[in-house]
PDB file of C-alpha atoms in Angstrom:
ATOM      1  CA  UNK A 225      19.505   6.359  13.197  1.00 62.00           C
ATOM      2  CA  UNK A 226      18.768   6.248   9.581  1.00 78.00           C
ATOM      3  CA  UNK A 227      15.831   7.370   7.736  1.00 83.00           C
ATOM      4  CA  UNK A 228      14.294   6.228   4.340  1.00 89.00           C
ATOM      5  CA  UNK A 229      10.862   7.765   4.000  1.00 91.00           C
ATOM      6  CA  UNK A 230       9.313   5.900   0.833  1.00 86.00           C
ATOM      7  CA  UNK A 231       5.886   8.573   0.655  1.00 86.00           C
ATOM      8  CA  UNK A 232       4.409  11.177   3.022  1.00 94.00           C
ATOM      9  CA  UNK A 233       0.518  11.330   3.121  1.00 96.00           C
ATOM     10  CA  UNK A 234      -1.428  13.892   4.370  1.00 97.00           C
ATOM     11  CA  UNK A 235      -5.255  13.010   5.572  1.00 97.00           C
ATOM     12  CA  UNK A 236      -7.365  14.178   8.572  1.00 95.00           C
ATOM     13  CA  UNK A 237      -5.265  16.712   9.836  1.00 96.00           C
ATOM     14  CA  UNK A 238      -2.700  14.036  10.245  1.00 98.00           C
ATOM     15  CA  UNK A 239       0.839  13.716   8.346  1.00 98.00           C
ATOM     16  CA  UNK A 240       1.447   9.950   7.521  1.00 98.00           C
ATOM     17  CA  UNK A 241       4.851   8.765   6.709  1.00 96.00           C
ATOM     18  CA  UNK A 242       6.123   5.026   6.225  1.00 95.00           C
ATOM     19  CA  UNK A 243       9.926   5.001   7.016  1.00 94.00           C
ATOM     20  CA  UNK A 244      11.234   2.131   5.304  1.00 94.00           C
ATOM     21  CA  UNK A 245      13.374   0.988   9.077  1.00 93.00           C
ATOM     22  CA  UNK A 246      10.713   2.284  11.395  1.00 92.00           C
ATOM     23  CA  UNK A 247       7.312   1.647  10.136  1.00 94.00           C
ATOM     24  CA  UNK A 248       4.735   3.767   9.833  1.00 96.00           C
ATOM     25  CA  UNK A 249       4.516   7.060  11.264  1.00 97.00           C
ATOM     26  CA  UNK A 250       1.652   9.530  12.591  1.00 97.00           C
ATOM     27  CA  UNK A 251       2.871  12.891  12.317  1.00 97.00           C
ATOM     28  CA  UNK A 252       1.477  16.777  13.371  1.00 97.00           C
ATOM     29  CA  UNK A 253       1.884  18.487   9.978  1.00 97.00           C
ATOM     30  CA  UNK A 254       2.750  21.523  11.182  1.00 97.00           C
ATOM     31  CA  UNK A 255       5.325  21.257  13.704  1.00 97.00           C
ATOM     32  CA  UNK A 256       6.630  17.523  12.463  1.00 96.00           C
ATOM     33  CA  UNK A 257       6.126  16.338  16.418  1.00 97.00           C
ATOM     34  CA  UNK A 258       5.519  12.775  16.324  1.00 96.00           C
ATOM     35  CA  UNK A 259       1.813  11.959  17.140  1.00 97.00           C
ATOM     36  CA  UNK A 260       2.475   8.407  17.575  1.00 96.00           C
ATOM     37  CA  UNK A 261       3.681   5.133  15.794  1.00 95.00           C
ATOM     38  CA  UNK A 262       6.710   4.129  14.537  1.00 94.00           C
ATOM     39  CA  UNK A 263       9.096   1.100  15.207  1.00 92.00           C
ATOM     40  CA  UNK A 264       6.017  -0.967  14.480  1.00 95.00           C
ATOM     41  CA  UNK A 265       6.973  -2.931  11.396  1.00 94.00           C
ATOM     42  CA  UNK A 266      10.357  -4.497  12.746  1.00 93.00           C
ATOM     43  CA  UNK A 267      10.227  -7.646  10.612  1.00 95.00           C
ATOM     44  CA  UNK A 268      10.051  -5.862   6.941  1.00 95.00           C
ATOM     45  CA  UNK A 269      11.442  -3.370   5.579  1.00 95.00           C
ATOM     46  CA  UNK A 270       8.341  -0.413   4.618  1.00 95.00           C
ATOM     47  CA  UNK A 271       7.117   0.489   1.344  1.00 94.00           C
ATOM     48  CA  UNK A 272       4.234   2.972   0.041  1.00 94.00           C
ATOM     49  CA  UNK A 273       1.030   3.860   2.285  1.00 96.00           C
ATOM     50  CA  UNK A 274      -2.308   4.965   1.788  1.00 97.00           C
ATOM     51  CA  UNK A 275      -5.274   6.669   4.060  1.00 98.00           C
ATOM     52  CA  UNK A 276      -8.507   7.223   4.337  1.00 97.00           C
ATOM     53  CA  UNK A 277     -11.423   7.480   7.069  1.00 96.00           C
ATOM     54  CA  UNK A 278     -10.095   5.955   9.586  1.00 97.00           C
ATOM     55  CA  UNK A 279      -7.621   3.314   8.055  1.00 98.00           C
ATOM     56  CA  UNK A 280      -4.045   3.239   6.739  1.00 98.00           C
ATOM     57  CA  UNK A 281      -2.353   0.841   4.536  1.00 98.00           C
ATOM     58  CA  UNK A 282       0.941  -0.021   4.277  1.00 97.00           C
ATOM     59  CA  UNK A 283       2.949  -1.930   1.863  1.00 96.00           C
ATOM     60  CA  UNK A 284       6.350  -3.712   2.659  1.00 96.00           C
ATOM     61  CA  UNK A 285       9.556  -4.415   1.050  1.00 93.00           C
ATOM     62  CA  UNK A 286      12.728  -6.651  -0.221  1.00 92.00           C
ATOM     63  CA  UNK A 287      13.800  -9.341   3.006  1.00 92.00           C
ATOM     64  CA  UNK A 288      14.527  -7.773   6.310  1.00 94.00           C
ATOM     65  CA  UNK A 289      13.613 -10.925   9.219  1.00 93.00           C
ATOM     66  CA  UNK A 290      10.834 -11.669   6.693  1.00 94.00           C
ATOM     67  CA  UNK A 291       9.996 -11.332   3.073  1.00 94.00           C
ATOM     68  CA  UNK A 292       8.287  -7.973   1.857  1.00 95.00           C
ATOM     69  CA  UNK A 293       4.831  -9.637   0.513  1.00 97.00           C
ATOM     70  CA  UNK A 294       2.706  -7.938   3.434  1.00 98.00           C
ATOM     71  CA  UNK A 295       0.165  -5.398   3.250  1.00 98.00           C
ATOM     72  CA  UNK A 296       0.107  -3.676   6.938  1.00 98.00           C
ATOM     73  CA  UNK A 297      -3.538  -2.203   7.990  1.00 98.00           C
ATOM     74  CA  UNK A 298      -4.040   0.100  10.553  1.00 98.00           C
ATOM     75  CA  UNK A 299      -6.272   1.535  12.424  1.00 98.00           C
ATOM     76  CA  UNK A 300      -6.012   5.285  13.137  1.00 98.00           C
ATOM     77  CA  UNK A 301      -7.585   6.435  16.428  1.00 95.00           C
ATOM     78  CA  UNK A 302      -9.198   9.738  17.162  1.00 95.00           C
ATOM     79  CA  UNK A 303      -5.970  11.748  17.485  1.00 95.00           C
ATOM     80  CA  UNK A 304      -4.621  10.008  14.422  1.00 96.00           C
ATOM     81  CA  UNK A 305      -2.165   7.373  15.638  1.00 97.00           C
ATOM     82  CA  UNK A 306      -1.940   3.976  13.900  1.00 97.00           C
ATOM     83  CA  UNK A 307      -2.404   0.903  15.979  1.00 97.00           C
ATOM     84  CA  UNK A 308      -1.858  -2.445  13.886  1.00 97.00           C
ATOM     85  CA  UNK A 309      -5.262  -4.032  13.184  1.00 98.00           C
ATOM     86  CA  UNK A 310      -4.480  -6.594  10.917  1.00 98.00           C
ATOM     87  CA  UNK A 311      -1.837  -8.063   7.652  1.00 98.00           C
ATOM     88  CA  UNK A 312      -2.506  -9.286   4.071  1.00 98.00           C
ATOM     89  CA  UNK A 313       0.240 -11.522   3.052  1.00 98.00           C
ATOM     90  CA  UNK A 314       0.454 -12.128  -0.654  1.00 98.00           C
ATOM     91  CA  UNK A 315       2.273 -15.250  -1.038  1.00 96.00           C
ATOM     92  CA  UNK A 316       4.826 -15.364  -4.092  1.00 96.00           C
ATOM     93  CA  UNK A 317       6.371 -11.453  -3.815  1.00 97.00           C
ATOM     94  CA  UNK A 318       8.787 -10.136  -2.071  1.00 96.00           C
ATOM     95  CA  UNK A 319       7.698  -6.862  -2.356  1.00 96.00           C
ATOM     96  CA  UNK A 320       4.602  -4.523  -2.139  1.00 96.00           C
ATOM     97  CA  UNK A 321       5.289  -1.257  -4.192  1.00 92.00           C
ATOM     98  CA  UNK A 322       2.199   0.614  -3.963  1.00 95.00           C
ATOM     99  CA  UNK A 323      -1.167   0.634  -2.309  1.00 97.00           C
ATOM    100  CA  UNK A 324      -4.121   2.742  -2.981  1.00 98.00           C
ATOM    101  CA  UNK A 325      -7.495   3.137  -2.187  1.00 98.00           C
ATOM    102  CA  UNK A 326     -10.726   3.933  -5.095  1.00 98.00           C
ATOM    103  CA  UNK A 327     -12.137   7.635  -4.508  1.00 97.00           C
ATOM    104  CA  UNK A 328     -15.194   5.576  -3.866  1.00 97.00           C
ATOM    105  CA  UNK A 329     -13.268   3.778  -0.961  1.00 97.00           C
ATOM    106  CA  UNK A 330     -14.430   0.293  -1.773  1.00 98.00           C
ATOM    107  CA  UNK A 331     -11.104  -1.141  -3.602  1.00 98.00           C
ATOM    108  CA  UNK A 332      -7.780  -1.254  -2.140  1.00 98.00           C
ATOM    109  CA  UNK A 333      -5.386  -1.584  -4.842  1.00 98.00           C
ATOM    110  CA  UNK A 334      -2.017  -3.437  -4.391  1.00 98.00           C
ATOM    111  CA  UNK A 335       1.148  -3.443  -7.017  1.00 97.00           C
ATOM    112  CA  UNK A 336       3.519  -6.478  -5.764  1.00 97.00           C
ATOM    113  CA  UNK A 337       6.789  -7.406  -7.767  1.00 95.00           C
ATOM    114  CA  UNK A 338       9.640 -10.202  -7.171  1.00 93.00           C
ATOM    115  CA  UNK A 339       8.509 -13.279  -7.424  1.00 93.00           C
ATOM    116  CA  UNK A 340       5.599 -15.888  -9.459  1.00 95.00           C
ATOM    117  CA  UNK A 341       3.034 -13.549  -7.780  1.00 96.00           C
ATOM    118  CA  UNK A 342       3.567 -10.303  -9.459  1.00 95.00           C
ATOM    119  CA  UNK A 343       0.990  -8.042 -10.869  1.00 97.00           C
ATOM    120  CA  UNK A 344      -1.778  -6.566  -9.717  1.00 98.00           C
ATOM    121  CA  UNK A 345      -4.028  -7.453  -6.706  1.00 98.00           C
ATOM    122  CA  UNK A 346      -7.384  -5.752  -5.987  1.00 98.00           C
ATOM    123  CA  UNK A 347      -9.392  -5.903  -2.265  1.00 98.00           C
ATOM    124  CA  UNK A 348     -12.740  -5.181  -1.518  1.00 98.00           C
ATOM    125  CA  UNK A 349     -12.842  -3.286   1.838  1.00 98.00           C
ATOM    126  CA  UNK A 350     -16.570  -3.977   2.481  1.00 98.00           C
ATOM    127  CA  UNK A 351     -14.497  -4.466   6.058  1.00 98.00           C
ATOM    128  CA  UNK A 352     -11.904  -2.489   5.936  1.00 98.00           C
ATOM    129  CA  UNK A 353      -9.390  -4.212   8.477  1.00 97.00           C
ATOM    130  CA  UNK A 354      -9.939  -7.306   6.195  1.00 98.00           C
ATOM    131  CA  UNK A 355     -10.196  -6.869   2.631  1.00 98.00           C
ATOM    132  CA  UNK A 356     -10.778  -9.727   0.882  1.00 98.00           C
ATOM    133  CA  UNK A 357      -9.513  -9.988  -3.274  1.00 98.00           C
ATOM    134  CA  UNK A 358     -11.618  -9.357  -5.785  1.00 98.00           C
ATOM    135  CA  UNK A 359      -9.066  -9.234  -8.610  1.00 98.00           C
ATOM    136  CA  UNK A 360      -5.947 -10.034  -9.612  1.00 98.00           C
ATOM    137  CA  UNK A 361      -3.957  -9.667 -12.861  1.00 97.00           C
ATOM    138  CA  UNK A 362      -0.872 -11.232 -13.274  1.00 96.00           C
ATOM    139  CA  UNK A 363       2.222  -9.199 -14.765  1.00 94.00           C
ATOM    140  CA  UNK A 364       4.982 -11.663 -14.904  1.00 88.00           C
ATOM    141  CA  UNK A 365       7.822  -8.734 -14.418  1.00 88.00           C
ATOM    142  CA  UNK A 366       5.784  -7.310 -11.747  1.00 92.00           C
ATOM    143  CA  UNK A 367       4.467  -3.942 -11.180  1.00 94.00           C
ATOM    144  CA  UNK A 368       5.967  -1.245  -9.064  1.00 92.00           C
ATOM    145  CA  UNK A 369       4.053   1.866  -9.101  1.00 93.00           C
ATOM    146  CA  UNK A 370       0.524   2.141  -9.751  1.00 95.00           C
ATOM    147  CA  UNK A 371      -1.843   5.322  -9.629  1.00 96.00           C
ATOM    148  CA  UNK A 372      -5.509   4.990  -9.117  1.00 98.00           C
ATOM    149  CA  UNK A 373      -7.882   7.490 -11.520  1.00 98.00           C
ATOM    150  CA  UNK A 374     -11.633   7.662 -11.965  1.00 98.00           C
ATOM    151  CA  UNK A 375     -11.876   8.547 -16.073  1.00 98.00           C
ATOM    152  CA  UNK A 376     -15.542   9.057 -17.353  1.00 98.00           C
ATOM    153  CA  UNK A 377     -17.215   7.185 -14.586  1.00 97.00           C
ATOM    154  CA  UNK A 378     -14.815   4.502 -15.014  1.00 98.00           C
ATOM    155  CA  UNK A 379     -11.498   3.211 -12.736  1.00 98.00           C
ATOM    156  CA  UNK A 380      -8.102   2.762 -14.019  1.00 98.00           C
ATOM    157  CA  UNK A 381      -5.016   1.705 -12.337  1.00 98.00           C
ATOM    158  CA  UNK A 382      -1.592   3.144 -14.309  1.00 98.00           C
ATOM    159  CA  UNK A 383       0.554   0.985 -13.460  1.00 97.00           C
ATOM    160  CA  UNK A 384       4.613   1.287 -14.350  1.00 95.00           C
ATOM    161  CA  UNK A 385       6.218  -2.585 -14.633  1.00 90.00           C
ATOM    162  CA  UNK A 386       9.573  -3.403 -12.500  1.00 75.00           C
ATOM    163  CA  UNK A 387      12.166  -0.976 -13.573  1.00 71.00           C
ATOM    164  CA  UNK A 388      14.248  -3.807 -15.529  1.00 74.00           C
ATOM    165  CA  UNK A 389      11.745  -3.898 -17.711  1.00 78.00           C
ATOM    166  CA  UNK A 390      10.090  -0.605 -18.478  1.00 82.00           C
ATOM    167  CA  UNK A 391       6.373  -0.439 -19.538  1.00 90.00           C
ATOM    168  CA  UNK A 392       3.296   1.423 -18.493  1.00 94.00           C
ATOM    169  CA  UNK A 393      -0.139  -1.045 -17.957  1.00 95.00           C
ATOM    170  CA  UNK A 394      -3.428   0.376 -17.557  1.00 97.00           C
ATOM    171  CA  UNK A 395      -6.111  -1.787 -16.158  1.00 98.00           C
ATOM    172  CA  UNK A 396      -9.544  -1.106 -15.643  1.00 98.00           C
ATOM    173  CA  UNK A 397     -10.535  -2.075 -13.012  1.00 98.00           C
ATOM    174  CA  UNK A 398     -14.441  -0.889 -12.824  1.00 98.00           C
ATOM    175  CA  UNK A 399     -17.029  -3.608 -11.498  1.00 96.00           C
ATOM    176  CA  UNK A 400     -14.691  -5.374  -9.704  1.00 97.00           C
ATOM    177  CA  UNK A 401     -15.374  -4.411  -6.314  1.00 94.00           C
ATOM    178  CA  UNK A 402     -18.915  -3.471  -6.823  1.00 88.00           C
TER     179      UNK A 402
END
């Protein structure tokens, strides 16, 4: 059928891609076999992703059978695959733009728009099938990109607001997750 690939990631000799109807995808990145996943996420629509070690994240998006206010975590086996370990729901969204991870690896970072929820959400991953928040900043037009960057020992989140309403944020985020 149809494809709608919202990001491609590559990490651990793996190719990551979240297909916005099939879910999250492990891919070989030279010959584009599939390594596994896929058709995983069949209530919500897909969004952004993010890896590292041996997790994935996965954002999700608009109203398919349910609302897009989930962050998806995965755990990636030895040859790479993604097997569902666990969900954040964010309650008041409808949709989770981006998700990143610090360089450091202890923050995930989460942009959510569409809804009285929106803004910014930060996680420690002290357990990284269960990150807990540490932060949140509310941005009452919502965010829907944000780009993690260490600056000077410090870390900032550039975050773009919902298109109807164009403005770049930057929040700095050090100390949060300590």
């Amino acid at each position: 059928g149809n494809t709608y690939v919202w990001g491609v990631m590559l990490a651990n000799g793996t190719l990551y891609a979240t297909d916005m109807l099939s879910g999250f995808w492990a891919l070989d990145p030279v010959t584009l076999a599939t390594k596994g996943g896929g058709n995983n996420v069949p209530e919500r629509y897909g969004s952004d992703q993010w890896v590292t070690g041996q997790y994935g994240y996965s954002g999700t998006w608009g109203f398919r059978q349910a609302r897009g206010n989930a962050v998806k975590i995965w755990s990636l086996g030895s040859d790479g695959v993604p097997t569902l370990a666990d969900s954040i729901i964010i309650p008041n969204i409808s949709t989770v733009s981006n998700v990143a991870v610090t360089p450091d690896g202890k923050a995930l970072v989460v942009t959510a728009e569409g809804g009285s929820g929106n803004g910014l959400y930060v996680y420690n991953r002290s357990n990284p099938t269960r990150p807990a928040l540490a932060g949140f900043y509310s941005v009452p037009v919502g965010l829907h990109t944000g780009e993690v960057a260490v600056i000077d020992g410090r870390t900032y989140v550039f975050a773009a607001r919902d298109p109807g309403q164009q403005e770049m944020d930057v929040f700095d985020i050090t100390g949060v997750v300590p």
